[in-house]
Amino acid sequence: MKALDPKTGRTKDVIRIVEAKSAAEASAKRDDLRRTEEASSGARTRERLGDAATSWMRSKLPALRASTRRTYADVIDLHIVPRLGDYYVDAITPDDVVELRDEWSAQTVGEGESARPISPTTVNGRLRVLRQLLADITHDLGIRDPAARVPAVRVPKPKKRKGLEAHELRKVLEVLRRDYPQWYAITLTLALTAQRWGAVAALEWSQINDARGAILFDRAHVRGIVDEQKTGAEVEVPIVEILRTALAEHRRAQLEEQAPWLGRGLVFPSTTGTLMQPSSLRKPLAAACTKAGVPVISPHGLRYTFNHLAKKVTTGDVARSITGHVTEEMTTHYDWIGDREKQRAVAKVAALVHPTSRVARGSGSSGGSGRGRKNSAR
């Protein structure tokens, strides 16, 4: 028989096997089933998620960065509406959200031998958009949110640290300056300003103030769209002498080349004068790391590196004023505990337990043993 789907309000085929003693009784039972199915579908004026999502995006647009608008639109149009767009909002269940999340997790990217599972981070990014969408819509409708308690996909913790120690970064910069000089200035800028790739790639010469000795980062690009920084804040970072010299050499090379795109004013344009993508630096940076004999990091790893090294020489508030982190938790997220820090900690604990205790030779720390001898002398 035909009936209305309670989730979409559209006609569907319903197959039920019932026992009946006659054709008349079977017809009566069929009519009862149809009425039951139609009653469960509720009023036909309920809002579908696809329509609600369109209204939601219109209300959100003024408050979103251009790159964020594009991300939201892509996730909603390509991954949410095709699957749940026809569902009535009040008919969506937690099971529907879980099923969609798991469908995303089962997807692959690439073709043939290069095909690989979609990353948990990508799945969770889509889920965050769906959660925000449903949270706002269900709040306005005064109904329960089906995505509120749906957990994200577990993201495996990285086995390797994402940044470098000071001596490792020094080696990488030396290799870049010697073997890949065209990538030296941008790598040094990323390493000594702690800015995201989008902010450095969108940097213009007019933002470098030699009189103040600082660089103003007030914009960034995501996939070629230039907008305000991720947090909306402007960050001014001092120029140290080594960076000033590298940028001056980089500028002289640009002027000597006299490329057609020189008038655009970008500090680090692509070879065609457009905004560079992070993939541009990945290969030369990885090659430099390998030659230097240090862990391979991504361009974003230079931000992790600055955060980690700044912790050793300044306060968290000062570090956040440069990195642009909004919270202490985010600063902590970008940090890791180095071997020497752990060795010093163990040595200090051992000195408390046994004042003559000395840290093992070759640990790179003498603080614990020195303090132990001082306590012993007293």
Tab-separated table of C-alpha atoms in Angstrom:
chain	number	residue	atom	x	y	z
A	1	MET	CA	0.000	0.000	0.000
A	2	LYS	CA	1.010	3.663	-0.261
A	3	ALA	CA	1.523	5.834	2.835
A	4	LEU	CA	3.403	8.947	3.913
A	5	ASP	CA	6.937	8.597	5.239
A	6	PRO	CA	6.943	10.173	8.735
A	7	LYS	CA	10.483	11.533	8.200
A	8	THR	CA	9.997	13.136	4.781
A	9	GLY	CA	6.199	13.445	4.356
A	10	ARG	CA	6.533	11.869	0.948
A	11	THR	CA	4.577	8.886	-0.340
A	12	LYS	CA	6.259	5.542	0.194
A	13	ASP	CA	5.467	1.888	-0.271
A	14	VAL	CA	4.563	0.118	2.967
A	15	ILE	CA	4.589	-3.652	3.031
A	16	ARG	CA	2.819	-5.378	5.904
A	17	ILE	CA	1.744	-9.032	6.113
A	18	VAL	CA	-1.498	-9.481	8.093
A	19	GLU	CA	-3.826	-12.386	8.567
A	20	ALA	CA	-7.378	-11.940	7.321
A	21	LYS	CA	-10.235	-14.371	6.850
A	22	SER	CA	-11.630	-12.581	3.811
A	23	ALA	CA	-10.784	-9.964	1.206
A	24	ALA	CA	-13.101	-7.499	2.941
A	25	GLU	CA	-11.288	-7.966	6.266
A	26	ALA	CA	-7.912	-7.569	4.525
A	27	SER	CA	-9.110	-4.336	2.894
A	28	ALA	CA	-10.313	-3.001	6.238
A	29	LYS	CA	-6.996	-3.811	7.905
A	30	ARG	CA	-5.134	-2.142	5.040
A	31	ASP	CA	-7.186	1.033	5.524
A	32	ASP	CA	-6.421	0.957	9.257
A	33	LEU	CA	-2.687	0.608	8.556
A	34	ARG	CA	-2.786	3.505	6.103
A	35	ARG	CA	-4.508	5.753	8.640
A	36	THR	CA	-1.955	4.751	11.281
A	37	GLU	CA	0.982	5.504	8.992
A	38	GLU	CA	-0.489	8.852	7.953
A	39	ALA	CA	-1.270	9.803	11.543
A	40	SER	CA	2.329	9.084	12.551
A	41	SER	CA	3.578	11.439	9.857
A	42	GLY	CA	2.002	14.394	11.690
A	43	ALA	CA	1.143	17.737	10.154
A	44	ARG	CA	2.436	18.429	6.685
A	45	THR	CA	3.450	21.994	7.525
A	46	ARG	CA	6.528	20.922	9.482
A	47	GLU	CA	9.874	22.294	8.286
A	48	ARG	CA	12.355	20.155	6.410
A	49	LEU	CA	16.033	20.366	7.304
A	50	GLY	CA	17.008	21.503	3.802
A	51	ASP	CA	14.714	24.543	3.994
A	52	ALA	CA	15.726	25.283	7.575
A	53	ALA	CA	19.415	25.070	6.620
A	54	THR	CA	18.916	27.665	3.879
A	55	SER	CA	17.301	30.081	6.341
A	56	TRP	CA	19.996	29.352	8.926
A	57	MET	CA	22.809	30.151	6.481
A	58	ARG	CA	21.183	33.454	5.520
A	59	SER	CA	21.006	34.492	9.177
A	60	LYS	CA	24.593	33.390	9.819
A	61	LEU	CA	26.271	34.957	6.775
A	62	PRO	CA	26.863	38.483	8.164
A	63	ALA	CA	28.763	37.146	11.185
A	64	LEU	CA	30.991	34.652	9.363
A	65	ARG	CA	34.355	35.075	7.701
A	66	ALA	CA	34.302	34.471	3.959
A	67	SER	CA	36.308	31.254	4.275
A	68	THR	CA	34.010	30.004	7.053
A	69	ARG	CA	30.939	30.745	4.954
A	70	ARG	CA	32.418	28.689	2.155
A	71	THR	CA	33.227	25.805	4.486
A	72	TYR	CA	29.728	25.795	6.010
A	73	ALA	CA	28.105	25.998	2.593
A	74	ASP	CA	30.187	23.134	1.218
A	75	VAL	CA	29.449	20.841	4.167
A	76	ILE	CA	25.727	21.628	4.166
A	77	ASP	CA	25.244	21.446	0.384
A	78	LEU	CA	27.465	18.432	-0.298
A	79	HIS	CA	27.283	16.304	2.841
A	80	ILE	CA	24.204	17.140	4.937
A	81	VAL	CA	21.323	18.198	2.700
A	82	PRO	CA	21.699	15.318	0.179
A	83	ARG	CA	21.261	12.871	3.056
A	84	LEU	CA	18.963	14.607	5.578
A	85	GLY	CA	17.574	17.559	3.629
A	86	ASP	CA	14.169	15.952	2.998
A	87	TYR	CA	13.713	14.944	6.642
A	88	TYR	CA	11.436	16.954	8.874
A	89	VAL	CA	13.584	18.537	11.575
A	90	ASP	CA	11.438	17.090	14.366
A	91	ALA	CA	11.681	13.615	12.807
A	92	ILE	CA	15.488	13.461	12.840
A	93	THR	CA	16.737	11.107	15.557
A	94	PRO	CA	20.143	10.602	17.202
A	95	ASP	CA	20.352	7.340	15.238
A	96	ASP	CA	20.054	9.318	11.994
A	97	VAL	CA	22.963	11.539	13.037
A	98	VAL	CA	25.082	8.555	14.101
A	99	GLU	CA	24.321	6.755	10.841
A	100	LEU	CA	25.366	9.802	8.804
A	101	ARG	CA	28.545	10.231	10.856
A	102	ASP	CA	29.438	6.591	10.271
A	103	GLU	CA	28.704	6.901	6.549
A	104	TRP	CA	31.178	9.777	6.376
A	105	SER	CA	33.753	7.706	8.254
A	106	ALA	CA	33.398	4.900	5.681
A	107	GLN	CA	34.081	7.216	2.743
A	108	THR	CA	37.395	7.329	0.906
A	109	VAL	CA	39.243	10.006	-1.020
A	110	GLY	CA	41.314	9.453	-4.128
A	111	GLU	CA	41.023	6.680	-6.658
A	112	GLY	CA	42.641	3.331	-7.280
A	113	GLU	CA	45.830	2.674	-5.354
A	114	SER	CA	45.883	6.234	-4.020
A	115	ALA	CA	42.460	5.837	-2.373
A	116	ARG	CA	42.560	6.274	1.400
A	117	PRO	CA	39.973	6.540	4.183
A	118	ILE	CA	38.653	9.981	4.979
A	119	SER	CA	40.370	11.383	8.066
A	120	PRO	CA	38.588	11.481	11.449
A	121	THR	CA	39.360	15.208	11.577
A	122	THR	CA	37.374	15.760	8.374
A	123	VAL	CA	34.450	13.708	9.693
A	124	ASN	CA	34.430	15.658	12.959
A	125	GLY	CA	34.571	18.928	11.045
A	126	ARG	CA	31.387	17.993	9.175
A	127	LEU	CA	29.806	16.811	12.404
A	128	ARG	CA	30.542	20.169	14.065
A	129	VAL	CA	28.675	21.967	11.284
A	130	LEU	CA	25.716	19.564	11.604
A	131	ARG	CA	25.684	19.989	15.383
A	132	GLN	CA	25.703	23.777	15.154
A	133	LEU	CA	22.998	23.711	12.491
A	134	LEU	CA	20.699	21.422	14.475
A	135	ALA	CA	21.403	23.153	17.791
A	136	ASP	CA	20.268	26.533	16.447
A	137	ILE	CA	17.286	25.231	14.476
A	138	THR	CA	15.908	22.993	17.241
A	139	HIS	CA	16.360	25.785	19.793
A	140	ASP	CA	14.250	28.107	17.651
A	141	LEU	CA	11.595	25.384	17.203
A	142	GLY	CA	11.594	24.477	20.885
A	143	ILE	CA	12.300	20.789	20.272
A	144	ARG	CA	15.020	18.408	21.362
A	145	ASP	CA	18.354	18.426	19.539
A	146	PRO	CA	19.083	14.977	18.033
A	147	ALA	CA	22.810	15.687	17.677
A	148	ALA	CA	23.420	16.990	21.191
A	149	ARG	CA	24.772	13.742	22.611
A	150	VAL	CA	26.254	12.182	19.482
A	151	PRO	CA	30.007	11.770	20.100
A	152	ALA	CA	32.670	12.742	17.613
A	153	VAL	CA	34.910	10.179	15.944
A	154	ARG	CA	37.978	9.372	17.996
A	155	VAL	CA	41.065	11.030	16.545
A	156	PRO	CA	44.256	9.049	17.176
A	157	LYS	CA	46.825	11.067	19.064
A	158	PRO	CA	49.914	11.816	16.985
A	159	LYS	CA	52.821	9.538	17.829
A	160	LYS	CA	55.343	12.235	17.003
A	161	ARG	CA	55.601	15.818	18.155
A	162	LYS	CA	54.599	18.370	15.551
A	163	GLY	CA	57.345	20.921	16.165
A	164	LEU	CA	61.106	21.154	16.583
A	165	GLU	CA	63.540	21.951	19.350
A	166	ALA	CA	65.740	25.045	18.958
A	167	HIS	CA	68.830	23.188	17.751
A	168	GLU	CA	66.725	21.241	15.245
A	169	LEU	CA	65.153	24.369	13.822
A	170	ARG	CA	68.622	25.933	13.494
A	171	LYS	CA	69.797	22.995	11.380
A	172	VAL	CA	66.727	23.166	9.132
A	173	LEU	CA	67.170	26.899	8.536
A	174	GLU	CA	70.836	26.345	7.666
A	175	VAL	CA	69.887	23.703	5.090
A	176	LEU	CA	67.200	25.932	3.577
A	177	ARG	CA	69.524	28.914	3.305
A	178	ARG	CA	72.177	26.780	1.602
A	179	ASP	CA	70.144	24.415	-0.602
A	180	TYR	CA	66.680	26.003	-0.957
A	181	PRO	CA	67.303	29.770	-0.600
A	182	GLN	CA	63.975	30.724	-2.206
A	183	TRP	CA	62.193	29.139	0.771
A	184	TYR	CA	64.412	30.523	3.521
A	185	ALA	CA	62.704	33.885	4.118
A	186	ILE	CA	59.140	32.549	4.330
A	187	THR	CA	60.212	29.683	6.615
A	188	LEU	CA	62.058	32.099	8.913
A	189	THR	CA	59.009	34.389	8.954
A	190	LEU	CA	56.730	31.504	9.933
A	191	ALA	CA	59.196	30.376	12.605
A	192	LEU	CA	59.817	33.792	14.207
A	193	THR	CA	56.313	35.268	14.045
A	194	ALA	CA	54.280	32.129	14.906
A	195	GLN	CA	51.578	33.171	12.452
A	196	ARG	CA	49.367	30.778	10.522
A	197	TRP	CA	50.222	30.044	6.915
A	198	GLY	CA	47.265	32.045	5.594
A	199	ALA	CA	48.441	35.200	7.377
A	200	VAL	CA	52.046	34.943	6.170
A	201	ALA	CA	51.048	34.019	2.596
A	202	ALA	CA	48.730	37.069	2.444
A	203	LEU	CA	51.353	39.411	3.951
A	204	GLU	CA	52.039	42.583	1.974
A	205	TRP	CA	55.107	44.817	2.154
A	206	SER	CA	52.922	47.675	3.398
A	207	GLN	CA	52.291	45.682	6.597
A	208	ILE	CA	55.995	45.683	7.471
A	209	ASN	CA	56.770	48.849	9.432
A	210	ASP	CA	60.538	49.375	9.638
A	211	ALA	CA	60.122	52.523	11.713
A	212	ARG	CA	58.249	50.605	14.400
A	213	GLY	CA	60.283	47.479	13.810
A	214	ALA	CA	57.164	45.339	13.589
A	215	ILE	CA	54.941	43.372	11.215
A	216	LEU	CA	51.178	43.811	11.386
A	217	PHE	CA	49.166	40.648	10.702
A	218	ASP	CA	45.544	41.690	10.244
A	219	ARG	CA	44.382	39.452	7.410
A	220	ALA	CA	44.771	35.927	6.119
A	221	HIS	CA	43.676	33.823	3.205
A	222	VAL	CA	41.973	30.457	3.089
A	223	ARG	CA	41.826	28.776	-0.312
A	224	GLY	CA	42.493	32.108	-1.997
A	225	ILE	CA	39.866	34.116	-0.102
A	226	VAL	CA	41.427	36.972	1.885
A	227	ASP	CA	39.622	37.942	5.082
A	228	GLU	CA	40.361	38.888	8.681
A	229	GLN	CA	42.457	36.602	10.879
A	230	LYS	CA	40.911	33.392	12.219
A	231	THR	CA	40.237	34.932	15.641
A	232	GLY	CA	39.404	38.336	14.186
A	233	ALA	CA	42.322	39.927	16.043
A	234	GLU	CA	45.182	42.027	14.699
A	235	VAL	CA	48.619	40.839	15.789
A	236	GLU	CA	51.765	42.971	15.705
A	237	VAL	CA	55.006	41.019	15.929
A	238	PRO	CA	58.463	42.611	16.412
A	239	ILE	CA	61.048	42.122	13.658
A	240	VAL	CA	64.315	40.756	15.005
A	241	GLU	CA	67.516	41.511	13.117
A	242	ILE	CA	67.905	38.083	11.503
A	243	LEU	CA	64.376	38.321	10.088
A	244	ARG	CA	64.878	41.943	8.965
A	245	THR	CA	67.990	40.899	7.034
A	246	ALA	CA	66.273	37.882	5.435
A	247	LEU	CA	63.286	39.990	4.322
A	248	ALA	CA	65.591	42.684	2.902
A	249	GLU	CA	67.478	40.068	0.862
A	250	HIS	CA	64.175	38.573	-0.286
A	251	ARG	CA	62.957	42.014	-1.374
A	252	ARG	CA	66.153	42.707	-3.351
A	253	ALA	CA	65.717	39.399	-5.188
A	254	GLN	CA	62.122	40.332	-6.091
A	255	LEU	CA	63.177	43.742	-7.435
A	256	GLU	CA	65.963	42.198	-9.488
A	257	GLU	CA	63.499	39.736	-11.009
A	258	GLN	CA	60.990	42.494	-11.884
A	259	ALA	CA	58.147	40.008	-12.306
A	260	PRO	CA	54.841	41.356	-13.713
A	261	TRP	CA	53.076	40.703	-10.405
A	262	LEU	CA	55.520	42.835	-8.388
A	263	GLY	CA	53.044	45.711	-8.115
A	264	ARG	CA	50.583	43.604	-6.168
A	265	GLY	CA	52.769	43.979	-3.097
A	266	LEU	CA	52.715	40.425	-1.781
A	267	VAL	CA	55.783	39.508	0.253
A	268	PHE	CA	55.595	35.814	-0.631
A	269	PRO	CA	53.639	35.363	-3.884
A	270	SER	CA	53.573	32.163	-5.896
A	271	THR	CA	55.581	31.930	-9.114
A	272	THR	CA	52.521	33.266	-10.955
A	273	GLY	CA	51.907	36.105	-8.491
A	274	THR	CA	48.946	34.490	-6.727
A	275	LEU	CA	48.469	33.614	-3.058
A	276	MET	CA	50.555	30.589	-2.125
A	277	GLN	CA	48.977	27.460	-0.669
A	278	PRO	CA	50.624	25.571	2.255
A	279	SER	CA	51.365	22.658	-0.055
A	280	SER	CA	53.968	24.863	-1.759
A	281	LEU	CA	56.343	24.673	1.223
A	282	ARG	CA	55.686	21.095	2.303
A	283	LYS	CA	58.164	19.372	-0.003
A	284	PRO	CA	61.140	21.744	0.424
A	285	LEU	CA	60.587	21.883	4.193
A	286	ALA	CA	60.381	18.088	4.399
A	287	ALA	CA	63.539	17.769	2.301
A	288	ALA	CA	65.359	20.242	4.561
A	289	CYS	CA	64.247	18.370	7.682
A	290	THR	CA	65.495	15.094	6.212
A	291	LYS	CA	68.858	16.588	5.251
A	292	ALA	CA	69.177	18.121	8.720
A	293	GLY	CA	68.428	14.769	10.336
A	294	VAL	CA	65.437	16.027	12.326
A	295	PRO	CA	61.743	14.972	12.427
A	296	VAL	CA	59.817	16.086	9.348
A	297	ILE	CA	57.237	18.752	10.164
A	298	SER	CA	54.595	20.593	8.165
A	299	PRO	CA	54.588	24.376	7.654
A	300	HIS	CA	52.101	24.596	10.537
A	301	GLY	CA	54.692	22.786	12.659
A	302	LEU	CA	56.684	26.026	12.723
A	303	ARG	CA	53.850	27.568	14.741
A	304	TYR	CA	54.051	24.637	17.172
A	305	THR	CA	57.817	25.191	17.339
A	306	PHE	CA	57.535	28.874	18.275
A	307	ASN	CA	54.908	28.124	20.919
A	308	HIS	CA	57.123	25.454	22.475
A	309	LEU	CA	60.269	27.593	22.473
A	310	ALA	CA	58.476	30.730	23.714
A	311	LYS	CA	57.357	28.799	26.786
A	312	LYS	CA	61.010	28.483	27.798
A	313	VAL	CA	61.777	32.192	27.666
A	314	THR	CA	58.608	34.151	28.403
A	315	THR	CA	55.165	34.031	30.021
A	316	GLY	CA	52.074	32.470	28.510
A	317	ASP	CA	50.409	35.883	28.173
A	318	VAL	CA	53.296	37.255	26.108
A	319	ALA	CA	53.380	34.130	23.940
A	320	ARG	CA	49.625	34.371	23.307
A	321	SER	CA	49.954	38.045	22.317
A	322	ILE	CA	52.193	36.859	19.467
A	323	THR	CA	50.585	33.572	18.453
A	324	GLY	CA	47.073	34.981	18.734
A	325	HIS	CA	45.836	32.090	20.865
A	326	VAL	CA	42.671	33.061	22.688
A	327	THR	CA	42.936	30.647	25.615
A	328	GLU	CA	45.611	29.083	27.780
A	329	GLU	CA	44.223	25.673	26.804
A	330	MET	CA	45.023	26.330	23.138
A	331	THR	CA	48.567	27.384	24.038
A	332	THR	CA	48.954	24.142	25.972
A	333	HIS	CA	47.551	22.178	23.024
A	334	TYR	CA	50.395	23.523	20.855
A	335	ASP	CA	53.076	22.512	23.329
A	336	TRP	CA	54.845	19.299	24.251
A	337	ILE	CA	57.228	18.246	26.997
A	338	GLY	CA	60.798	17.757	25.759
A	339	ASP	CA	63.238	15.075	26.929
A	340	ARG	CA	65.452	17.568	28.747
A	341	GLU	CA	62.487	18.992	30.645
A	342	LYS	CA	61.522	15.509	31.807
A	343	GLN	CA	65.117	14.717	32.730
A	344	ARG	CA	65.381	17.886	34.830
A	345	ALA	CA	62.107	17.057	36.567
A	346	VAL	CA	63.212	13.512	37.412
A	347	ALA	CA	66.564	14.818	38.650
A	348	LYS	CA	64.878	17.340	40.953
A	349	VAL	CA	62.545	14.703	42.396
A	350	ALA	CA	65.498	12.357	42.919
A	351	ALA	CA	67.394	15.165	44.678
A	352	LEU	CA	64.491	15.582	47.103
A	353	VAL	CA	64.425	11.876	47.857
A	354	HIS	CA	68.198	11.423	47.943
A	355	PRO	CA	70.197	14.695	48.096
A	356	THR	CA	73.334	13.121	46.612
A	357	SER	CA	71.464	11.735	43.600
A	358	ARG	CA	72.890	12.729	40.228
A	359	VAL	CA	71.172	12.586	36.853
A	360	ALA	CA	72.657	10.093	34.408
A	361	ARG	CA	75.559	11.373	32.326
A	362	GLY	CA	74.564	12.508	28.852
A	363	SER	CA	71.094	13.617	29.913
A	364	GLY	CA	71.834	17.200	29.017
A	365	SER	CA	70.908	18.457	32.479
A	366	SER	CA	73.166	19.441	35.341
A	367	GLY	CA	70.578	21.296	37.399
A	368	GLY	CA	69.595	18.272	39.473
A	369	SER	CA	73.117	17.105	40.294
A	370	GLY	CA	74.327	20.611	41.166
A	371	ARG	CA	71.447	21.153	43.517
A	372	GLY	CA	72.081	17.751	45.099
A	373	ARG	CA	75.708	18.607	45.868
A	374	LYS	CA	74.670	21.926	47.394
A	375	ASN	CA	72.150	20.224	49.697
A	376	SER	CA	74.704	17.594	50.619
A	377	ALA	CA	77.286	20.220	51.577
A	378	ARG	CA	74.862	21.793	53.988
